[in-house]
Amino acid sequence: MNYYSLNHKAPNSTFKNAVIKGLAPDKGLYFPESITPLPEDFFKNIDDLSYSQIAFEAIKQFVSPEIPEDILKTIVEETLSFDFPVVKLNDNISTLELFHGPTMAFKDVGARFMARCLGYFNRNNDKEVTVLVATSGDTGGAVANGFLGVKGVNVVILYPSGKVSDIQEKQLTTLGQNITALEVDGVFDDCQAMVKTAFLDDALTSKMQLTSANSINVARWLPQLFYFMFAYKQLHKKYDNIVFSVPSGNFGNVCAGMMAQQLGLPVKHFVASNNLNNVVTRYLQSQLYEPKPSIQTISNAMDVGAPSNFIRIQEIYKNKFETLKDNVSSYSFTDEATKEALLEIYNDYNYVADPHGAVGYLGCKAYLQDNPDAHCVFLETAHPTKFLDVVEEVIKEEQPLPKQIQSVMGKEKTSIKITTYEELKAFLLS
Ligand SMILES: *Cc1c(COP(=O)(O)O)cnc(C)c1O
């Protein structure tokens, strides 16, 4: 598959080049040249397919021929070595748990898939690649874990100092080996801006091969479309009118869901659920796209002022506002509402959600008000103990720590503090 730049001022690219470069030379995001729907039988007979088989069939067209089929089979099997259960709350609402991976964040799948693709492309160790990634919380841990020990790849993670949870910080600052954490005096948008500047800095990119492991990278973004198919497999016999409510920050996950829909997955509608960082909610109301600096919230992985994947969503719907509006709704919720939702989910269903999942749950409730015959699945994007302070304060009950979390708690943090882009550059060149 070839990819074109959404800025339309760069040559088309192979999958391999798109993964290694991250962003096109004209700063545009890469988008696949074509999307061929899967045969109808694929969805009819989905019960007969394993998760790895579903994933293999769904992603094949986007990575071939550069990743041969036998290699791709191994990559998806290794990537998907944990479960993706749907838990029913009531007849209208379920949750898809995406937190059973090694860092208990949904980003594990994209990070593991991308790391294996890059490892394959770099199998002869031709040239070292530096993965540069900005994180608002979970990306850093998932990327660090996914890339740990991958030969020929160095990982540099920028995170906003004091604005990620303790557990998230441990997950990205305690691994060592080929992973370095840079602690930025600023907010997530500052980290993301520095990463973008680095990619455009010829003095830097002429000396080293930089790539990104944010959802701008096609190998991080596309595998997320698996989730929607896994949920469909578990629900299609019980419910029609399946709707996904996706807690959204950079809008990579919800955009991947839309790719699954383009492949033929029967999805009735998407709900992009937001905290107060709500540029898309406002856009769908006013048709005016006005990014704002990010605001800190308790669902911090969604504290994104200018979501990078929104341009891909517009491309999927051919830049037609009405088509977009028919397929996607967006709602925005305060921290207070999110906490109330956490408590309600706990009291009514004896289920412990995390703040991001709680925003997704609120999105379901808002959508169901006008569409009572839908079945809405909200994505649980992180395990609740990753946001222990908030969760325990609200439900007033101590939470047992899963083994993935326990294993990092005692480890010592190592980070390098930086404030400016020049410091980042000096570090990368050193
Ligand atoms: C990254 C993240 C999100 C937002 O996902 P996007 O693809 O950036 O929209 C939501 N919840 C959690 C826990 C995350 O880590």
XYZ file of C-alpha atoms in Angstrom, residues 51-275:
225
model
C -8.414 -12.286 17.039
C -5.115 -12.782 15.229
C -6.890 -13.947 12.080
C -9.232 -10.946 12.192
C -6.302 -8.596 12.667
C -4.261 -10.212 9.926
C -7.050 -9.941 7.358
C -7.932 -6.387 8.390
C -4.430 -4.908 8.263
C -2.939 -6.918 5.386
C -3.754 -4.474 2.590
C -2.171 -1.585 4.485
C 1.243 -3.186 5.043
C 1.775 -5.480 2.072
C 3.895 -6.241 0.180
C 6.623 -4.764 2.352
C 5.729 -6.923 5.301
C 5.411 -10.447 3.910
C 2.365 -12.439 5.035
C 4.239 -14.952 7.188
C 6.032 -12.136 9.031
C 2.753 -10.250 9.432
C 1.133 -13.312 11.001
C 3.870 -13.453 13.611
C 3.672 -9.711 14.231
C -0.090 -9.750 14.907
C 0.142 -12.850 17.075
C 2.880 -11.327 19.224
C 1.091 -7.979 19.349
C -2.213 -9.478 20.521
C -1.008 -11.700 23.333
C -3.708 -10.582 25.780
C -7.497 -10.318 25.931
C -10.035 -7.661 24.804
C -13.212 -8.509 26.718
C -16.543 -6.715 26.398
C -18.341 -6.279 29.722
C -22.061 -5.574 29.703
C -23.358 -2.884 32.046
C -26.988 -2.946 30.882
C -29.006 -3.664 27.738
C -27.864 -0.427 26.128
C -24.321 0.001 27.400
C -21.233 -2.210 27.382
C -17.575 -1.451 27.806
C -14.703 -2.815 25.762
C -11.717 -3.304 28.064
C -8.547 -2.335 26.259
C -6.298 -2.376 29.313
C -5.113 -5.950 29.558
C -1.744 -5.333 27.897
C 1.638 -4.886 29.581
C 1.166 -1.185 30.449
C -2.614 -1.481 30.903
C -3.343 1.180 28.282
C -4.974 0.666 24.919
C -1.880 2.108 23.283
C -0.031 -1.147 23.923
C -1.404 -2.656 20.709
C -0.299 0.173 18.429
C 3.080 0.436 20.129
C 3.763 -3.289 19.973
C 2.701 -3.506 16.348
C 4.796 -0.531 15.313
C 7.857 -1.722 17.246
C 7.709 -5.055 15.450
C 7.310 -3.432 12.026
C 10.269 -1.162 12.674
C 12.276 -4.072 14.053
C 11.543 -5.986 10.849
C 12.474 -3.073 8.576
C 15.660 -2.579 10.553
C 16.475 -6.287 10.807
C 19.859 -5.875 9.155
C 20.628 -2.942 11.396
C 21.243 -0.699 8.402
C 20.778 2.567 10.184
C 19.769 3.379 13.746
C 16.319 4.909 14.101
C 15.386 7.276 16.913
C 11.747 7.186 17.908
C 10.765 10.574 19.305
C 7.448 10.688 21.078
C 5.451 13.186 23.101
C 3.121 11.760 25.710
C 0.243 13.109 27.747
C 0.466 9.983 29.873
C -0.090 6.564 28.409
C 1.701 6.719 25.073
C 5.074 6.989 26.764
C 4.690 3.850 28.834
C 3.223 1.805 26.005
C 5.910 2.917 23.565
C 8.710 2.388 26.085
C 7.452 -1.094 26.850
C 6.713 -1.993 23.225
C 10.140 -0.885 21.976
C 12.240 -2.040 24.923
C 15.225 -3.948 23.616
C 14.307 -3.600 19.897
C 17.637 -3.634 18.080
C 18.690 -0.542 16.156
C 15.971 1.627 17.712
C 16.438 4.303 20.371
C 13.383 5.767 22.038
C 13.187 9.308 23.444
C 10.012 10.214 25.313
C 8.949 13.756 26.195
C 6.404 14.142 28.964
C 5.001 17.168 30.806
C 6.506 17.366 34.271
C 3.967 16.866 37.062
C 1.084 16.293 34.649
C 1.100 12.521 34.312
C 0.054 10.121 37.065
C 2.692 8.534 39.340
C 2.178 5.137 37.785
C 2.381 6.527 34.261
C 5.606 8.296 35.175
C 7.086 5.092 36.589
C 6.173 3.220 33.436
C 8.126 5.540 31.226
C 11.078 6.478 33.420
C 12.188 3.149 34.887
C 13.011 0.901 31.950
C 16.511 2.011 30.921
C 18.252 0.232 28.007
C 17.253 1.948 24.729
C 14.619 4.158 26.407
C 15.233 7.759 27.631
C 12.609 9.947 29.328
C 12.810 13.742 28.976
C 10.798 15.626 31.584
C 9.555 18.853 30.034
C 8.752 21.944 32.042
C 5.415 22.601 30.296
C 2.173 20.997 29.160
C 1.576 18.201 26.635
C 1.138 20.643 23.758
C 4.658 21.962 24.462
C 6.009 18.410 24.227
C 4.117 17.787 20.995
C 5.301 21.113 19.538
C 8.946 20.249 20.322
C 8.587 16.894 18.619
C 7.074 18.540 15.562
C 9.858 21.127 15.466
C 12.472 18.374 15.653
C 10.971 16.587 12.645
C 11.236 19.780 10.605
C 14.748 20.657 11.702
C 17.056 19.821 8.812
C 20.146 20.231 10.957
C 18.813 17.354 13.026
C 17.170 15.140 10.440
C 20.222 15.224 8.186
C 22.252 13.697 11.014
C 19.822 11.100 12.333
C 16.779 9.075 11.284
C 13.936 10.379 13.436
C 10.476 8.895 13.552
C 7.381 9.311 15.667
C 5.421 6.751 17.654
C 2.421 8.987 18.214
C -0.746 8.111 16.379
C 0.453 10.284 13.490
C 2.558 7.233 12.606
C 0.491 4.879 10.451
C 1.922 1.790 12.153
C 0.779 3.080 15.562
C -2.571 4.317 14.319
C -3.960 1.603 12.029
C -3.765 -1.476 14.309
C -6.226 0.247 16.613
C -8.939 -0.628 14.106
C -8.740 -4.210 15.443
C -10.534 -3.250 18.656
C -13.759 -2.381 16.932
C -13.789 -5.707 15.133
C -13.072 -7.589 18.361
C -16.024 -5.861 20.035
C -18.238 -6.606 17.041
C -17.310 -10.285 17.232
C -18.473 -10.362 20.845
C -21.676 -8.378 20.352
C -23.108 -8.840 16.869
C -25.338 -11.776 17.755
C -26.944 -9.910 20.648
C -27.299 -6.372 19.343
C -27.952 -4.417 16.174
C -27.114 -0.739 15.932
C -23.718 -0.905 17.588
C -22.331 2.507 18.460
C -18.841 3.191 19.812
C -18.128 5.930 22.303
C -14.421 6.636 22.192
C -12.708 8.795 24.822
C -10.696 11.014 22.521
C -7.559 13.138 22.749
C -5.593 13.096 19.515
C -8.534 11.291 17.858
C -6.350 8.425 16.625
C -8.439 5.702 18.216
C -11.819 6.944 17.015
C -10.326 7.552 13.567
C -9.094 3.944 13.514
C -12.666 2.872 14.304
C -13.805 4.800 11.264
C -11.234 2.909 9.188
C -12.783 -0.343 10.463
C -16.133 1.007 9.295
C -14.617 1.803 5.893
C -13.499 -1.828 5.746
C -17.153 -2.785 6.068
C -17.602 -3.205 9.813
C -21.287 -2.553 10.587
C -21.063 0.410 12.948
C -24.101 2.628 13.312
C -22.386 5.698 14.695
C -19.344 7.013 16.542
C -19.349 9.186 19.598
C -16.164 11.140 20.239
C -16.269 11.740 23.976
C -14.202 14.606 25.305
C -13.268 16.306 28.508
